[in-house]
Coordinates of C-alpha atoms in Angstrom, one line a residue:
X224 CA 29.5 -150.9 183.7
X225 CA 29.2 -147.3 182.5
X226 CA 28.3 -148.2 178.9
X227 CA 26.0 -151.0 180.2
X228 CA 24.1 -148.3 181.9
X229 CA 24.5 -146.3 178.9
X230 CA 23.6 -148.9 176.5
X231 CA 20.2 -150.0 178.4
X232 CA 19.1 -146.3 178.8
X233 CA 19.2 -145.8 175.3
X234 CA 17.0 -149.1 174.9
X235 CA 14.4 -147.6 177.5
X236 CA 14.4 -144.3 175.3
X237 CA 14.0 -145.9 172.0
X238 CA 11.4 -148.3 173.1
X239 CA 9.1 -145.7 174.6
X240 CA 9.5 -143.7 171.2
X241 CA 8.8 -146.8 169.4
X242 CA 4.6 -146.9 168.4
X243 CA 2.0 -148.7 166.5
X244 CA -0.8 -146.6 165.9
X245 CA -4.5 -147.9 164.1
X246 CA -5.5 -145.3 161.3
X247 CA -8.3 -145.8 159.1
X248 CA -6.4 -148.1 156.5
X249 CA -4.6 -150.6 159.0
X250 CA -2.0 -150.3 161.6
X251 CA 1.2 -148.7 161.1
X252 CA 4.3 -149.0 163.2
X253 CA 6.8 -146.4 163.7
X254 CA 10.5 -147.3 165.4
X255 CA 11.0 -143.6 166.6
X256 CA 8.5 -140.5 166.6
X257 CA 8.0 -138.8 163.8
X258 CA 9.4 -135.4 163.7
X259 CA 8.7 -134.2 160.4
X260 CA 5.0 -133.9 159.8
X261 CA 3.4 -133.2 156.4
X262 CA -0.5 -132.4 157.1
X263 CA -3.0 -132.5 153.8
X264 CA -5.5 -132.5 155.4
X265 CA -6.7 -128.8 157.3
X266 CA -8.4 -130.2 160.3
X267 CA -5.5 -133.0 160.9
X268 CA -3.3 -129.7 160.5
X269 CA -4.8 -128.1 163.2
X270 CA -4.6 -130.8 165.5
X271 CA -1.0 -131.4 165.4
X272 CA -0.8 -127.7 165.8
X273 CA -2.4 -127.7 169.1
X274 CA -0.5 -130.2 170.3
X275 CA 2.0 -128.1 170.1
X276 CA 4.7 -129.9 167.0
X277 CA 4.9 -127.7 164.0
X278 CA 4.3 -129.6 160.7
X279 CA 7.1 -129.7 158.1
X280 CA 4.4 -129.1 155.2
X281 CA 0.5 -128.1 155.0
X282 CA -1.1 -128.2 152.0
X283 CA -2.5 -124.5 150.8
X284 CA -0.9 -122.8 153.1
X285 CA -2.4 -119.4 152.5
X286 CA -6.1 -121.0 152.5
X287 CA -5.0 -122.1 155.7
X288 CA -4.0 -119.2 157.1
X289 CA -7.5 -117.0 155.6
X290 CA -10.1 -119.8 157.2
X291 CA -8.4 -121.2 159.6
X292 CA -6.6 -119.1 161.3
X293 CA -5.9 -120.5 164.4
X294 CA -3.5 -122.3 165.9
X295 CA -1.3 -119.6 163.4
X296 CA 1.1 -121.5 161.3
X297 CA 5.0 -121.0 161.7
X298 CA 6.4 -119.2 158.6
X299 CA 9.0 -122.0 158.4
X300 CA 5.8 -124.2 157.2
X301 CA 6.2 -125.1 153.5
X302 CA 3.0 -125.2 151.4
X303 CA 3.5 -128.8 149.4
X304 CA 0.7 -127.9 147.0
X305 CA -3.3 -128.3 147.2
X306 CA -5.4 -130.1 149.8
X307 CA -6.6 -132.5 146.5
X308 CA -3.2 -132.4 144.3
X309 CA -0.3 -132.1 146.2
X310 CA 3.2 -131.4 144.7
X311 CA 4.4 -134.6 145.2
X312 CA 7.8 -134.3 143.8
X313 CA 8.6 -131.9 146.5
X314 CA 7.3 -134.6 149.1
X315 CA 9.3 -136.9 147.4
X316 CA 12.4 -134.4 148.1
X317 CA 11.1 -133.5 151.7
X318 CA 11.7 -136.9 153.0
X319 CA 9.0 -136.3 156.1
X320 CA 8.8 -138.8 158.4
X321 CA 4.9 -139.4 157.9
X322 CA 2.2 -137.9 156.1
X323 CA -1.8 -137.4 157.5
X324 CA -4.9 -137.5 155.1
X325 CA -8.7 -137.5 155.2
X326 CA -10.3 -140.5 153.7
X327 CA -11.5 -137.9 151.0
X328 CA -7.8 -138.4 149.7
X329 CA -8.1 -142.1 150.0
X330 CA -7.3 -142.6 146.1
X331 CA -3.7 -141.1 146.1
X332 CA -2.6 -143.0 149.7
X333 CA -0.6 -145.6 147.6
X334 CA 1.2 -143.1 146.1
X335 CA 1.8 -140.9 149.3
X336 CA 2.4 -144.2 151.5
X337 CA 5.4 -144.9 148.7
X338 CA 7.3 -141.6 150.0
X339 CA 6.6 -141.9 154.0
X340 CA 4.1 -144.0 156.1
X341 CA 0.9 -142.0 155.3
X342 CA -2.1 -142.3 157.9
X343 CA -5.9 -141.6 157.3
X344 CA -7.5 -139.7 160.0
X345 CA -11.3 -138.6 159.2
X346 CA -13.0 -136.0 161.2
X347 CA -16.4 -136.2 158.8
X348 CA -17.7 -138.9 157.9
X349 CA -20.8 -141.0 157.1
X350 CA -21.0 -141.3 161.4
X351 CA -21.9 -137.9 161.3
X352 CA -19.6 -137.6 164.6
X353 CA -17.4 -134.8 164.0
X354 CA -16.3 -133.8 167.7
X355 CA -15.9 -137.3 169.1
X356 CA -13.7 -138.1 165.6
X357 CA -11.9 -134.9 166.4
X358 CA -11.2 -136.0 169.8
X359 CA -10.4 -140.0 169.1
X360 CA -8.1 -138.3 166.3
X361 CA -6.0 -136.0 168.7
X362 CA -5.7 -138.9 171.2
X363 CA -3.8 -141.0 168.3
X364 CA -2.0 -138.2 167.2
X365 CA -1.0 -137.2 170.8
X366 CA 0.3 -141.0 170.7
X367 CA 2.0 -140.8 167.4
X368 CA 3.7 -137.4 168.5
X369 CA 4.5 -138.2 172.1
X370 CA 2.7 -135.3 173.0
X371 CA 0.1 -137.1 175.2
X372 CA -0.2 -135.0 178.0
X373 CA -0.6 -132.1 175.5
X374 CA -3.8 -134.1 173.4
X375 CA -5.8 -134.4 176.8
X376 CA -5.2 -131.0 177.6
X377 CA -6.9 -129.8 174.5
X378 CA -9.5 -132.4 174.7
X379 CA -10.3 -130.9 178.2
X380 CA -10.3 -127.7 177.1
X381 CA -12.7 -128.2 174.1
X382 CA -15.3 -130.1 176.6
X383 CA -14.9 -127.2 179.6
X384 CA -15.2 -124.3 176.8
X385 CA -18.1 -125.9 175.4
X386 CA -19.7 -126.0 178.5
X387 CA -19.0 -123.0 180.2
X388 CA -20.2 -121.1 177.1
X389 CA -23.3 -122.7 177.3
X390 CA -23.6 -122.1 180.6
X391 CA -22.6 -118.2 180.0
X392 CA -25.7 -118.1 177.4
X393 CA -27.9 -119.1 179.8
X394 CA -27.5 -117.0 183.0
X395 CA -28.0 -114.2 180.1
X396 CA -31.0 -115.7 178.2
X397 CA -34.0 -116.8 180.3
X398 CA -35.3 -118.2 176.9
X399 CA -33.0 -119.2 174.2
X400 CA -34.1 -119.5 170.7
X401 CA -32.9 -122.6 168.9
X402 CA -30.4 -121.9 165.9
X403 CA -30.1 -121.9 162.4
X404 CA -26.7 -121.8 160.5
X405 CA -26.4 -121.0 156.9
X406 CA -24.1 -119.9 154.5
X407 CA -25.1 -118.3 151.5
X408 CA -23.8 -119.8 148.0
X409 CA -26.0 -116.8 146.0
X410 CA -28.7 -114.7 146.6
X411 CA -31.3 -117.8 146.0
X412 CA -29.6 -120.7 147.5
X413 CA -28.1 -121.5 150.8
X414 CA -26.3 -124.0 152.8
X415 CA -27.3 -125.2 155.9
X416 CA -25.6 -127.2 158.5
X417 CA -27.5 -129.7 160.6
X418 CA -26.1 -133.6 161.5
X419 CA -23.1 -134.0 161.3
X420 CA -21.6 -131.1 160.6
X421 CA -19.1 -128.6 163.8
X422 CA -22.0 -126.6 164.1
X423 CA -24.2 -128.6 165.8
X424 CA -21.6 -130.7 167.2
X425 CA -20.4 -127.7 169.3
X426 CA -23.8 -126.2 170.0
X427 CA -24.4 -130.0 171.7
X428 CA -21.9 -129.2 173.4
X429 CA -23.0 -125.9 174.4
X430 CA -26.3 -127.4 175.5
X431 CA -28.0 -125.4 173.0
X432 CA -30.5 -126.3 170.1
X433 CA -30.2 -126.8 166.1
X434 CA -34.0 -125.7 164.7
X435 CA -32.6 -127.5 161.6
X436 CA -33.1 -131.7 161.1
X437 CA -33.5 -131.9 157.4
X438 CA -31.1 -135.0 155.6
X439 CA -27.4 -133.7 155.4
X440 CA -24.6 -134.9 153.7
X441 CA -21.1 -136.2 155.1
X442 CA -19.9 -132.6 155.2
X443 CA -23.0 -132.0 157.4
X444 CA -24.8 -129.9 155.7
X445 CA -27.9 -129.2 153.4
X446 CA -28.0 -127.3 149.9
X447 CA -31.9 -125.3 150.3
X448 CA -33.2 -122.2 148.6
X449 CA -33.9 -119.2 150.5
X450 CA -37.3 -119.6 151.1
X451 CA -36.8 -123.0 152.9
X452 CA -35.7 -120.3 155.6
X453 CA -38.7 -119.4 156.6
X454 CA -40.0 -122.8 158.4
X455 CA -37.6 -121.5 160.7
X456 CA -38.1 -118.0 161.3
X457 CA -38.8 -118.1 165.2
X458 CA -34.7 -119.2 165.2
X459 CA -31.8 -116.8 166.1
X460 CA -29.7 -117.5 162.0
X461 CA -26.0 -117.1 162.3
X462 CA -24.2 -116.6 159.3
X463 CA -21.0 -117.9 158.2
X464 CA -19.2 -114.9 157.4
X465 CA -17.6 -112.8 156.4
X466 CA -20.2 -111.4 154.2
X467 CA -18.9 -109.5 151.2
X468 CA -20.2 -106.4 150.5
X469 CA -22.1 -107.4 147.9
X470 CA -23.9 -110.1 149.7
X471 CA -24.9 -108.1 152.0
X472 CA -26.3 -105.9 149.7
X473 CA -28.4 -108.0 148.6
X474 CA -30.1 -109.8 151.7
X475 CA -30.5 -106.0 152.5
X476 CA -32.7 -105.7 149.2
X477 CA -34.1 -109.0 149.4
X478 CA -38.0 -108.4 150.1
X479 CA -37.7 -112.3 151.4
X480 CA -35.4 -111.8 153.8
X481 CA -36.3 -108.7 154.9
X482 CA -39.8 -109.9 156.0
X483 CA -38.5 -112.7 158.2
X484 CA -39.3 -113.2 161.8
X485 CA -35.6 -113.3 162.7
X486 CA -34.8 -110.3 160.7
X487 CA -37.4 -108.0 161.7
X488 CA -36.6 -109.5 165.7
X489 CA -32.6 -108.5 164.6
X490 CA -32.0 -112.3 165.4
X491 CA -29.4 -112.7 162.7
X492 CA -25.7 -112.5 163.7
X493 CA -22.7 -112.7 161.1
X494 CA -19.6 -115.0 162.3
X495 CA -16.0 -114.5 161.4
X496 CA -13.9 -116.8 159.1
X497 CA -14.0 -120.3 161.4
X498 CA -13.3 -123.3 158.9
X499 CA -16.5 -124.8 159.5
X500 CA -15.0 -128.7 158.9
X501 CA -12.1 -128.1 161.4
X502 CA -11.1 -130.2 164.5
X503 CA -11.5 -129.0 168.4
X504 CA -9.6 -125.8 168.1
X505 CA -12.3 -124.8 165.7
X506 CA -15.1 -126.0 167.9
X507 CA -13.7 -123.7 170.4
X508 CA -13.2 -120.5 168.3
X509 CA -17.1 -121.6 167.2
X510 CA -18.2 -121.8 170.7
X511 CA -16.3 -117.9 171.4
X512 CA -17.8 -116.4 168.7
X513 CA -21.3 -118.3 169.0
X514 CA -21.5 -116.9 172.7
X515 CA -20.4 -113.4 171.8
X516 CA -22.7 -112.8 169.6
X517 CA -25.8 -114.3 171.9
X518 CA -25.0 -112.2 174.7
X519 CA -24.6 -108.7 173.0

């Protein structure tokens, strides 16, 4: 009777291990959870992060570590090459249990799928959707990972953050500017993110405003001289930082720049390293950093 008992617990644990989970290529069952995760992909290695499993392998693990920061990764994480060329011989000797890509690595899933189950999870996309993806994507993976409970906690997190940051900026602000995010490429040309990129997915969010509408790409963002910058010069710019010392130089010597609205108002605020194409951790550090810089 004993081993009866035995037997049919066993049963009830393996089948509620057991998953089939829809990725962006098909379905693909698993017979237990995976336990040894191998993440290509930054944002998909930040959400398995936050929910808590630390991967087996990340690819470029010390650009990891300088843009995206958070959740930290353990030092028992073993960098398995670039984000576009990874090392696959020492996949191959890894032996993980499943492996998670963007659709931007689409080409080499045949190859990765041949060494584990390999599953494509995109946060950006032609949708232009890049917090509801992020969320969708750390449901699955809460799935995939048993760690359920965990995914809704950080999806509840992200969506109370968001909006009690907002909130925060407003019993500060009577009036609140509408924003304009930009990195700077060189002294003459800029990106600046609009649709579809975290930015204005989090400022949403927040309940506040992007001045910028212009076309964007996939990434969610647009490639404009300088000068475009001034159709928007009644905005409050944040800058994707840091700045290196030399860039700042030069928007300091920049007659352009210096006879901006915003500059002249000192409406233009530098923002830490926060990978800008990163999952709901991201839009939360965004959202910190966003506010504490408004409400100086």
């Amino acid at each position: 009777m004993n081993k009866i008992i035995s037997l049919i617990i066993t049963l009830c644990i393996f089948s509620t291990q057991a998953v089939e989970v829809e990725h962006e290529l098909g379905m693909t069952h698993f017979d237990k959870t995976p336990k040894k995760v191998v993440a290509l992909d930054w944002a998909l290695a930040e959400t398995v992060l936050s929910l808590e499993v630390i991967p087996l392998g990340v690819a470029n693990v010390k650009g990891y570590q300088t843009w995206v920061a958070q959740p930290e990764l353990s030092d028992s994480v073993i960098d398995v090459g670039s984000r576009r060329e990874p090392n696959l011989e020492l996949l191959t000797e890894l032996q993980p249990d499943v492996i998670l890509i963007s659709q931007h690595m689409a080409a080499a899933y045949k190859q990765l799928n041949a060494i584990a189950p390999t599953l494509v999870y995109s946060v950006y996309s032609n949708d232009k959707t890049p917090l509801i993806s992020a969320t969708q994507i750390t449901a699955q993976l809460g799935l995939l990972l048993n760690k359920e409970q965990q995914a809704k906690q950080v999806i509840s997190q992200t969506q109370q953050r968001l909006q009690a940051n907002g909130d925060k900026i407003r019993r500060m602000q009577a009036n609140i500017a509408p924003l304009l995010f930009i990195r700077f490429i060189n002294d003459k040309t800029v990106r600046i993110h609009g649709a579809g990129s975290l930015a204005q997915a989090t400022i949403e969010g927040m309940g506040l405003v992007n001045t910028w509408h212009e076309p964007s790409n996939l990434w969610g963002f647009t490639t404009a001289g300088i000068e475009k910058l001034a159709e928007h010069q009644q905005a409050s710019v944040l800058i994707f930082g840091p700045l290196k010392a030399a860039e700042r130089k030069l928007l300091t010597q920049s007659a352009l720049w210096q006879a901006m609205a915003f500059t002249r108002s000192d409406s233009v605020f530098e923002l830490p390293a926060i990978w800008t194409f990163g999952g709901l951790i991201s839009a939360q550090r965004f959202s910190d950093h966003i506010t504490q810089q408004l409400i100086k």
